[in-house]
CSV table of N, CA and C in Angstrom, one decimal:
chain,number,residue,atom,x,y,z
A,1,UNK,N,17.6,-11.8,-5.6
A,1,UNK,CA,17.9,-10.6,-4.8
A,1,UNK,C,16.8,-9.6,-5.2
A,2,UNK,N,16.3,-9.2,-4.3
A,2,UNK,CA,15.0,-8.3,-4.2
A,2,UNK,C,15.9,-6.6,-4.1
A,3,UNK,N,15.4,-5.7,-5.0
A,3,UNK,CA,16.5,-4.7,-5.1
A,3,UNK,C,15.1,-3.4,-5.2
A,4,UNK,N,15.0,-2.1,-4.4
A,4,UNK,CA,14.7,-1.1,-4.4
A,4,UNK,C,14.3,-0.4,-5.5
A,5,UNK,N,13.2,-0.2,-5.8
A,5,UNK,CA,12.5,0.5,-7.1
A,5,UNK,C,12.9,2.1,-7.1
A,6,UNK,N,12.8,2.2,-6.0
A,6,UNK,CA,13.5,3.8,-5.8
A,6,UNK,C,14.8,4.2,-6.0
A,7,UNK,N,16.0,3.1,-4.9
A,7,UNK,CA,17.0,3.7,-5.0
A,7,UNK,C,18.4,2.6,-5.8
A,8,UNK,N,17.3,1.3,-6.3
A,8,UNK,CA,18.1,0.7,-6.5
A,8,UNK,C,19.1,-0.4,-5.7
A,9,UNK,N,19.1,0.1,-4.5
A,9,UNK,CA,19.9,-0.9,-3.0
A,9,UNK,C,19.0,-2.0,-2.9
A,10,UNK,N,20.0,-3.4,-2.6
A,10,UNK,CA,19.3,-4.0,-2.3
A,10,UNK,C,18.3,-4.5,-0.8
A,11,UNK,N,17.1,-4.9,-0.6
A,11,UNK,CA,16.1,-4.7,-0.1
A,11,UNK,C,17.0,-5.5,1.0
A,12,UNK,N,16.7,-5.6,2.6
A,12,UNK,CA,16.6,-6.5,3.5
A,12,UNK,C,15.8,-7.1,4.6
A,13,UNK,N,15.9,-7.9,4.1
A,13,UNK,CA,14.4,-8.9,5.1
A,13,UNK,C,14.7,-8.1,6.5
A,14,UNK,N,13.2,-7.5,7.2
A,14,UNK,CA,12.9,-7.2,8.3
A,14,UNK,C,12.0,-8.0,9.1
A,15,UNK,N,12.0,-8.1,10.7
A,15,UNK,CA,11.0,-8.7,10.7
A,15,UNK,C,9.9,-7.5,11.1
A,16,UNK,N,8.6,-7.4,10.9
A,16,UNK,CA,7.8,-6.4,11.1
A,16,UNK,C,6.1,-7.0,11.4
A,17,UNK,N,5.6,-7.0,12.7
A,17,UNK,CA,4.4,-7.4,12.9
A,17,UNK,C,4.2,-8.6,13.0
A,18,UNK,N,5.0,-9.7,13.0
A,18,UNK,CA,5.3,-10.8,12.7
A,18,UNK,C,5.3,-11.2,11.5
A,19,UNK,N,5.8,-10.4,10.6
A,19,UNK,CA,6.0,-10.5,9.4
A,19,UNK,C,7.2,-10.2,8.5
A,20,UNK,N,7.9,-11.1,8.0
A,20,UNK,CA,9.0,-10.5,7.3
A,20,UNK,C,8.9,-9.9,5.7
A,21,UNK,N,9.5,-8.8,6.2
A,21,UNK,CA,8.9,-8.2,4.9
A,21,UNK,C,10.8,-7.5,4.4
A,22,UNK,N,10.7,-6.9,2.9
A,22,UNK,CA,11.5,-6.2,2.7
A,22,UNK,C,11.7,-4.7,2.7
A,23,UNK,N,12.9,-3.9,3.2
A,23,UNK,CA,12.7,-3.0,3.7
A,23,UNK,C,14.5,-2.2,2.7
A,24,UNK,N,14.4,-1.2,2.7
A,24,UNK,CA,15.3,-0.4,2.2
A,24,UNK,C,15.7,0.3,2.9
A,25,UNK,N,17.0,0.1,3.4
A,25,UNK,CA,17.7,0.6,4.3
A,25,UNK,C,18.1,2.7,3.9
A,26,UNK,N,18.2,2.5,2.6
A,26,UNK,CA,18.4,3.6,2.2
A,26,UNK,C,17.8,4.8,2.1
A,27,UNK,N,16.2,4.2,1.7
A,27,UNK,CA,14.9,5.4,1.4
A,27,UNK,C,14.0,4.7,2.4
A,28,UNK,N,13.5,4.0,2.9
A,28,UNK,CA,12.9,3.8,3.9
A,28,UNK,C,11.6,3.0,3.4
A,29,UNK,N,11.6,3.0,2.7
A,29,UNK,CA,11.1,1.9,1.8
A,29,UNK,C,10.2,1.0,2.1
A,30,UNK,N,9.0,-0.1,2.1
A,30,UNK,CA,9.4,-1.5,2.5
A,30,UNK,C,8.4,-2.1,1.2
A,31,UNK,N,8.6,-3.3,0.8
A,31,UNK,CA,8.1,-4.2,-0.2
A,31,UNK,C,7.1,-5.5,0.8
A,32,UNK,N,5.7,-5.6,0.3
A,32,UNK,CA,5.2,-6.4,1.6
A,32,UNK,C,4.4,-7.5,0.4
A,33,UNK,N,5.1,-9.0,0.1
A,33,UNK,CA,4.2,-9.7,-0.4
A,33,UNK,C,2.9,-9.8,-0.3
A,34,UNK,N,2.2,-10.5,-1.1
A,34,UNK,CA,0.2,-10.5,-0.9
A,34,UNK,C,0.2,-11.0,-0.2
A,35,UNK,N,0.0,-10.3,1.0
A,35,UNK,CA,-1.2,-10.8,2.5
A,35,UNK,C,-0.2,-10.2,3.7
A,36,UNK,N,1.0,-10.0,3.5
A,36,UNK,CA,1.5,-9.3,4.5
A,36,UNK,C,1.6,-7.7,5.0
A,37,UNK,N,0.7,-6.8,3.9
A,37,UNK,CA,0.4,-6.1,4.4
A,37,UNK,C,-0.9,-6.0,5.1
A,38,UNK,N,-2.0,-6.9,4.5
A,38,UNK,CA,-3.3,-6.7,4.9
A,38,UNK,C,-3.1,-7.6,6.1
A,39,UNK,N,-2.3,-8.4,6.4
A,39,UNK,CA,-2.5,-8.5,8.0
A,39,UNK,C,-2.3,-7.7,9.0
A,40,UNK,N,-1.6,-6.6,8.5
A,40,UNK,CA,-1.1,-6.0,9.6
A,40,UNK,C,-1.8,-4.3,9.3
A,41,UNK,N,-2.6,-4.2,8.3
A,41,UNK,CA,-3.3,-3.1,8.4
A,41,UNK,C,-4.9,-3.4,7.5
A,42,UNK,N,-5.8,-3.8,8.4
A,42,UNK,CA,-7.2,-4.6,7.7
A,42,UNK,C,-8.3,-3.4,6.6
A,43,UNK,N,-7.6,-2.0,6.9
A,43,UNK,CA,-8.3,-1.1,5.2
A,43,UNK,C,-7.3,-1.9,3.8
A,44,UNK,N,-6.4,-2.6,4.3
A,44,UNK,CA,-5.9,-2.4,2.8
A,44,UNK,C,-6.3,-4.0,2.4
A,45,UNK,N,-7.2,-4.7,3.2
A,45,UNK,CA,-7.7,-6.0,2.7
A,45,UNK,C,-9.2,-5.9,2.6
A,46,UNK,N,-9.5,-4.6,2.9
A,46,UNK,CA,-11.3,-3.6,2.8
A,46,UNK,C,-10.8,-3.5,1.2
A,47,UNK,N,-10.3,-2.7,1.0
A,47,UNK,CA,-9.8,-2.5,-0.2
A,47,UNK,C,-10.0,-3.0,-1.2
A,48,UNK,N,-9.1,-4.3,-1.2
A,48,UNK,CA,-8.6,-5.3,-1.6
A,48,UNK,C,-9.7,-5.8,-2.8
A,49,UNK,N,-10.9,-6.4,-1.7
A,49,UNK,CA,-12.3,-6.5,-1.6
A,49,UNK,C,-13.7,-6.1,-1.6
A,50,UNK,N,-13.7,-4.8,-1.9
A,50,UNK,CA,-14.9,-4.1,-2.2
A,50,UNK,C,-14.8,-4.0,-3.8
A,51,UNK,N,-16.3,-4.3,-4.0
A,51,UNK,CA,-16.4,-3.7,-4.9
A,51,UNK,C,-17.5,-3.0,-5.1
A,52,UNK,N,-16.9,-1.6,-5.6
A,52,UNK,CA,-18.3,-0.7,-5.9
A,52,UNK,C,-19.3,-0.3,-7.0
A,53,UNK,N,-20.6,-0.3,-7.0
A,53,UNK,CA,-21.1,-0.4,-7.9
A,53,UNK,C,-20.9,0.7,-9.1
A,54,UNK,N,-20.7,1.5,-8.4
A,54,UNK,CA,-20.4,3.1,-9.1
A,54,UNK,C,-18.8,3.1,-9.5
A,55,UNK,N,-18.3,4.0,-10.6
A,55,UNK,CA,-16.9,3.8,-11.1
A,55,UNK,C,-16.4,4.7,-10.0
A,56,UNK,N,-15.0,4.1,-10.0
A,56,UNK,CA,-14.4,4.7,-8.8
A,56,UNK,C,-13.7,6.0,-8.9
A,57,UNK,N,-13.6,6.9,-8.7
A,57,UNK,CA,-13.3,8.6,-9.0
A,57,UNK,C,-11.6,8.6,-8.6
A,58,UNK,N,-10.5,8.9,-9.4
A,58,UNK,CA,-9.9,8.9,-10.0
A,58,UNK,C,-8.4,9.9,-9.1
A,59,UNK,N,-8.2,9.7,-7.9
A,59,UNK,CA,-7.8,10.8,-7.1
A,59,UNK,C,-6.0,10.1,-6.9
A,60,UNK,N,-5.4,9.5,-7.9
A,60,UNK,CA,-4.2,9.7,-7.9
A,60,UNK,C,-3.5,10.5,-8.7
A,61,UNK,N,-2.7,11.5,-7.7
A,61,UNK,CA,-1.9,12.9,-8.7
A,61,UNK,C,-1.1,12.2,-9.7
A,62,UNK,N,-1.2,13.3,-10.4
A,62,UNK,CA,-0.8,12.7,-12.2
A,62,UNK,C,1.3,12.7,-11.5
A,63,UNK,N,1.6,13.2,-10.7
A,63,UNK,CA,3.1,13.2,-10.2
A,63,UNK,C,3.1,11.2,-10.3
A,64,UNK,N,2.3,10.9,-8.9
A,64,UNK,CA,2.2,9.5,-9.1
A,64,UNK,C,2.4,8.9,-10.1
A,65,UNK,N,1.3,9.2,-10.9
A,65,UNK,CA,0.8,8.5,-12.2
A,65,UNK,C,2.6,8.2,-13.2
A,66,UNK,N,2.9,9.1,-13.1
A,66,UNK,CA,4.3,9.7,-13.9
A,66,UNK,C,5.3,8.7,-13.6
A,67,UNK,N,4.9,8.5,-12.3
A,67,UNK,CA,6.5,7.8,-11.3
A,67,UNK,C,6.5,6.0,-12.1
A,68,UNK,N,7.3,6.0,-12.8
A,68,UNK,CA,7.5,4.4,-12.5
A,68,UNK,C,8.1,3.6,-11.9
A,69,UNK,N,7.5,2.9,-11.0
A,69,UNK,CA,8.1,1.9,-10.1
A,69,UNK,C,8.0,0.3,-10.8
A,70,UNK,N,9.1,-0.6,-10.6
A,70,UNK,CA,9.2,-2.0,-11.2
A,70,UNK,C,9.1,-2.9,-9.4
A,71,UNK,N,8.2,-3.8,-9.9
A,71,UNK,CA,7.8,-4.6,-8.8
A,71,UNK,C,9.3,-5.3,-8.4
A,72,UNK,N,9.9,-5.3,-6.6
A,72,UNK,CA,11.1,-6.0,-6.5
A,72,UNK,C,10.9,-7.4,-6.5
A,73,UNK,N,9.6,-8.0,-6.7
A,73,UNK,CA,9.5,-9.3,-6.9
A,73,UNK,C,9.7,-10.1,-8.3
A,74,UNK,N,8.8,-9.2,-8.9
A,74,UNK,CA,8.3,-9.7,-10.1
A,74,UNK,C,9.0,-8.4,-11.8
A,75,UNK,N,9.5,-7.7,-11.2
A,75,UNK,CA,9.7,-6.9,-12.1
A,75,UNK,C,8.9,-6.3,-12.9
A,76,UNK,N,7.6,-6.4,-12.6
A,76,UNK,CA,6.7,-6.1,-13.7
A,76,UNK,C,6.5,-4.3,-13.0
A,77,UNK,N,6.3,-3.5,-14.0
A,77,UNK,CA,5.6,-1.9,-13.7
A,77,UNK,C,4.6,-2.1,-12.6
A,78,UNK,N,4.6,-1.3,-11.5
A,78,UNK,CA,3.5,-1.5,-10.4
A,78,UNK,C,2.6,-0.2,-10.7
A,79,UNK,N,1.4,-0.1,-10.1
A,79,UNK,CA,0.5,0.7,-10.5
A,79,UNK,C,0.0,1.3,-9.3
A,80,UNK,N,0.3,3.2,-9.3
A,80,UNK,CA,-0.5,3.6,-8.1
A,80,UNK,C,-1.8,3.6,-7.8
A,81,UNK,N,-2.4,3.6,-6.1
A,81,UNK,CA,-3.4,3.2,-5.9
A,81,UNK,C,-4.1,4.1,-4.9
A,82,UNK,N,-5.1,4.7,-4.4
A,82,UNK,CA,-4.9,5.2,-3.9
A,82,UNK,C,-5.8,4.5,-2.4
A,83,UNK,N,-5.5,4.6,-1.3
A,83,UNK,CA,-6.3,4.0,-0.5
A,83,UNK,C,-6.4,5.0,1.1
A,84,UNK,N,-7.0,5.1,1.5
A,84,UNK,CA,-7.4,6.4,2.6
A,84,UNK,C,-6.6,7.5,2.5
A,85,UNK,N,-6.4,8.1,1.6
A,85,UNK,CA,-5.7,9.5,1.2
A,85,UNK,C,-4.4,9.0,0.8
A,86,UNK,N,-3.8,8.0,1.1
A,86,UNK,CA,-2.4,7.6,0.5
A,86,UNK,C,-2.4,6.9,-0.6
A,87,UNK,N,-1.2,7.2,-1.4
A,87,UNK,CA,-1.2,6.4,-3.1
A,87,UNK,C,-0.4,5.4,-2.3
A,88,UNK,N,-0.5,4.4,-2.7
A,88,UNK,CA,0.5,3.1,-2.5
A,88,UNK,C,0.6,2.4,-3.9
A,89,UNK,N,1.7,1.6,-3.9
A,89,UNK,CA,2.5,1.2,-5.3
A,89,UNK,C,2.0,-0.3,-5.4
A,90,UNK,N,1.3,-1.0,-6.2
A,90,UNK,CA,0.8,-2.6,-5.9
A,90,UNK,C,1.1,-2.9,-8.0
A,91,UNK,N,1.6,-3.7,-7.3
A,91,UNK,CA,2.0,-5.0,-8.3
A,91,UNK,C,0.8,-5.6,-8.9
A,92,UNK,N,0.4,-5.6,-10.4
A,92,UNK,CA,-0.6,-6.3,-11.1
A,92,UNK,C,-0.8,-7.8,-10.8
A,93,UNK,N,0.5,-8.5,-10.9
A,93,UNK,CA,1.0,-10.0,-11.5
A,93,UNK,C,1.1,-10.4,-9.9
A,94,UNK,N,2.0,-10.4,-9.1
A,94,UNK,CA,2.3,-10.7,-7.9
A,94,UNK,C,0.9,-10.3,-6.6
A,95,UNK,N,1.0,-8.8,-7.0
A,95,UNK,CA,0.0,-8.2,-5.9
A,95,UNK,C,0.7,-7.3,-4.6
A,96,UNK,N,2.2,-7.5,-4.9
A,96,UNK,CA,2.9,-7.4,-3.6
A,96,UNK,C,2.4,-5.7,-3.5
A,97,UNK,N,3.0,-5.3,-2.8
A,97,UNK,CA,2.7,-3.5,-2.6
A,97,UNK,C,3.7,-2.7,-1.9
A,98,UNK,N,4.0,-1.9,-2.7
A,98,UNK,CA,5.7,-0.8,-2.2
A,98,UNK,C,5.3,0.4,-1.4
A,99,UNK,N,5.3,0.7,-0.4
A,99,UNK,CA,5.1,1.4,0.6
A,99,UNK,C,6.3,2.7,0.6
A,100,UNK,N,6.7,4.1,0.1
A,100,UNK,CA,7.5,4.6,0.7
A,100,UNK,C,7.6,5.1,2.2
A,101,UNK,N,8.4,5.6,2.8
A,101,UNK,CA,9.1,5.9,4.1
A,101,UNK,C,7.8,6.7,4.8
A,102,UNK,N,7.1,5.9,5.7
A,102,UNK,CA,5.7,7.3,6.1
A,102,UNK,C,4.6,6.6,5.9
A,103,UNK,N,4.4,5.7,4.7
A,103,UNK,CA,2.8,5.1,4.0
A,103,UNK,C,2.3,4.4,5.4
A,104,UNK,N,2.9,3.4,5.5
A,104,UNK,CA,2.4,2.5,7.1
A,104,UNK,C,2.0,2.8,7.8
A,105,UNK,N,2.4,4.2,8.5
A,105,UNK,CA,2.1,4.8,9.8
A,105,UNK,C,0.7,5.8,9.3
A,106,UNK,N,0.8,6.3,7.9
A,106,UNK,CA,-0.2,7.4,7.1
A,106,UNK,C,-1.5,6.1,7.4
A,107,UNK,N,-1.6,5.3,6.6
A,107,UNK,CA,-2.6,4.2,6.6
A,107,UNK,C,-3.1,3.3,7.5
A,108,UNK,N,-2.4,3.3,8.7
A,108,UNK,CA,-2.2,3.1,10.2
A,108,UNK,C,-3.1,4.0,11.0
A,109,UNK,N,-2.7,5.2,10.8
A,109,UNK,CA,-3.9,6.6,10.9
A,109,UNK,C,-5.3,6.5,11.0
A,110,UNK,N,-5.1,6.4,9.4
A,110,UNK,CA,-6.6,6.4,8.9
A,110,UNK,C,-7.4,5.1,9.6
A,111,UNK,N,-6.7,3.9,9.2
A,111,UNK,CA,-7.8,3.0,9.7
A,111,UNK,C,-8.2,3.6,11.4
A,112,UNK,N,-7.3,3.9,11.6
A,112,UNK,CA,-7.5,3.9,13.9
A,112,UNK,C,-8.7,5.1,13.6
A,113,UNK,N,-8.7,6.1,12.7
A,113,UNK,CA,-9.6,7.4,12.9
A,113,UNK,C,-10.8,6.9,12.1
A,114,UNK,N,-10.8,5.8,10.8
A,114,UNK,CA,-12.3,5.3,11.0
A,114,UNK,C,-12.5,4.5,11.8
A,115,UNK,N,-11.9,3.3,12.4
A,115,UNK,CA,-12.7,2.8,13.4
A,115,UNK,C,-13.1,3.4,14.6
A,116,UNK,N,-12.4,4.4,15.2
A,116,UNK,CA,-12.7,5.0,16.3
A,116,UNK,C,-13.9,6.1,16.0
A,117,UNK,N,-15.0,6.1,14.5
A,117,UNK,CA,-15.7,7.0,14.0
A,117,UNK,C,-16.5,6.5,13.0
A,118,UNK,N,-16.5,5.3,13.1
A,118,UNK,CA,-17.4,3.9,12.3
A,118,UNK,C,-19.1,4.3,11.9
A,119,UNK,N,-19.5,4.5,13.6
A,119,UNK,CA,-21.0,4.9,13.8
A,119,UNK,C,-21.1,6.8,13.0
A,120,UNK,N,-20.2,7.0,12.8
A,120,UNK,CA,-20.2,8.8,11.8
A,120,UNK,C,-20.2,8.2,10.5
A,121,UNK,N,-19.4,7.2,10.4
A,121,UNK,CA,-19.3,7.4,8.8
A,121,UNK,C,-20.8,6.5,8.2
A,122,UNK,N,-20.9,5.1,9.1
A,122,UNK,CA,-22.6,4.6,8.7
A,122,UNK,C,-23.6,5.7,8.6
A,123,UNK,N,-23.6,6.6,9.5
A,123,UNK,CA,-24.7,7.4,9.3
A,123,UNK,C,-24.6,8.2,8.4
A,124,UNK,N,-23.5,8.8,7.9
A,124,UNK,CA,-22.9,10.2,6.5
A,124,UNK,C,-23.4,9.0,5.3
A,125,UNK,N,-23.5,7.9,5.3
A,125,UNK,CA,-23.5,6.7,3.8
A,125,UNK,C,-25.2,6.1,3.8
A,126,UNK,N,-26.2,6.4,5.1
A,126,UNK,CA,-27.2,6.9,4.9
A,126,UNK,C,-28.1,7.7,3.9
């Protein structure tokens, strides 16, 4: 039984994107095994996958930092992340990733406003 880092409830299978994932009825929650988020939102498998040559600059609030969340898979401490302005919660050992109530639609955002602004940002990385 897959149980809520947040509020403790236990998690219930949704189906979402053609994907079933776990979801907390209570806080709004959802828990997305490795690969079921990055199907259904392609910056967080950019992500995933880049690597940069320069060290990466350090932009999750120490609030975050503070918060401990236990992976509902694996139980292991998950570690904030930060990925187009949003911290997201990802599991070391599993990989899975804990999304609070808002993250999906925030990160959903972002990718639609870089792809719709692709040709701005190649030219700004000129």
């Amino acid at each position: 039984m897959r149980t809520c880092p947040l509020c403790q409830k236990e998690l219930q299978e949704t189906a979402y994107h053609k994907q079933l994932i776990d979801m907390c009825l209570e806080c709004g929650g959802a828990f997305f095994d490795k690969g079921e988020l990055e199907s259904i939102i392609q910056i967080v498998d950019i992500y995933r996958n880049i690597n940069l040559k320069e060290q990466e600059i350090d932009t999750v609030s120490q609030k975050e930092k503070d918060r401990i969340l236990y992976c509902p898979e694996c139980k292991e401490e998950m570690h904030p992340k930060e990925i187009a302005g949003e911290t997201i919660d990802v599991c070391p050992t599993c990989n899975g990733i804990w999304l609070d109530k808002g993250e999906i639609i925030a990160l959903k955002i972002a990718e639609n406003h870089i792809k719709e602004n692709l040709n701005l940002y190649i030219r700004l990385g000129e």
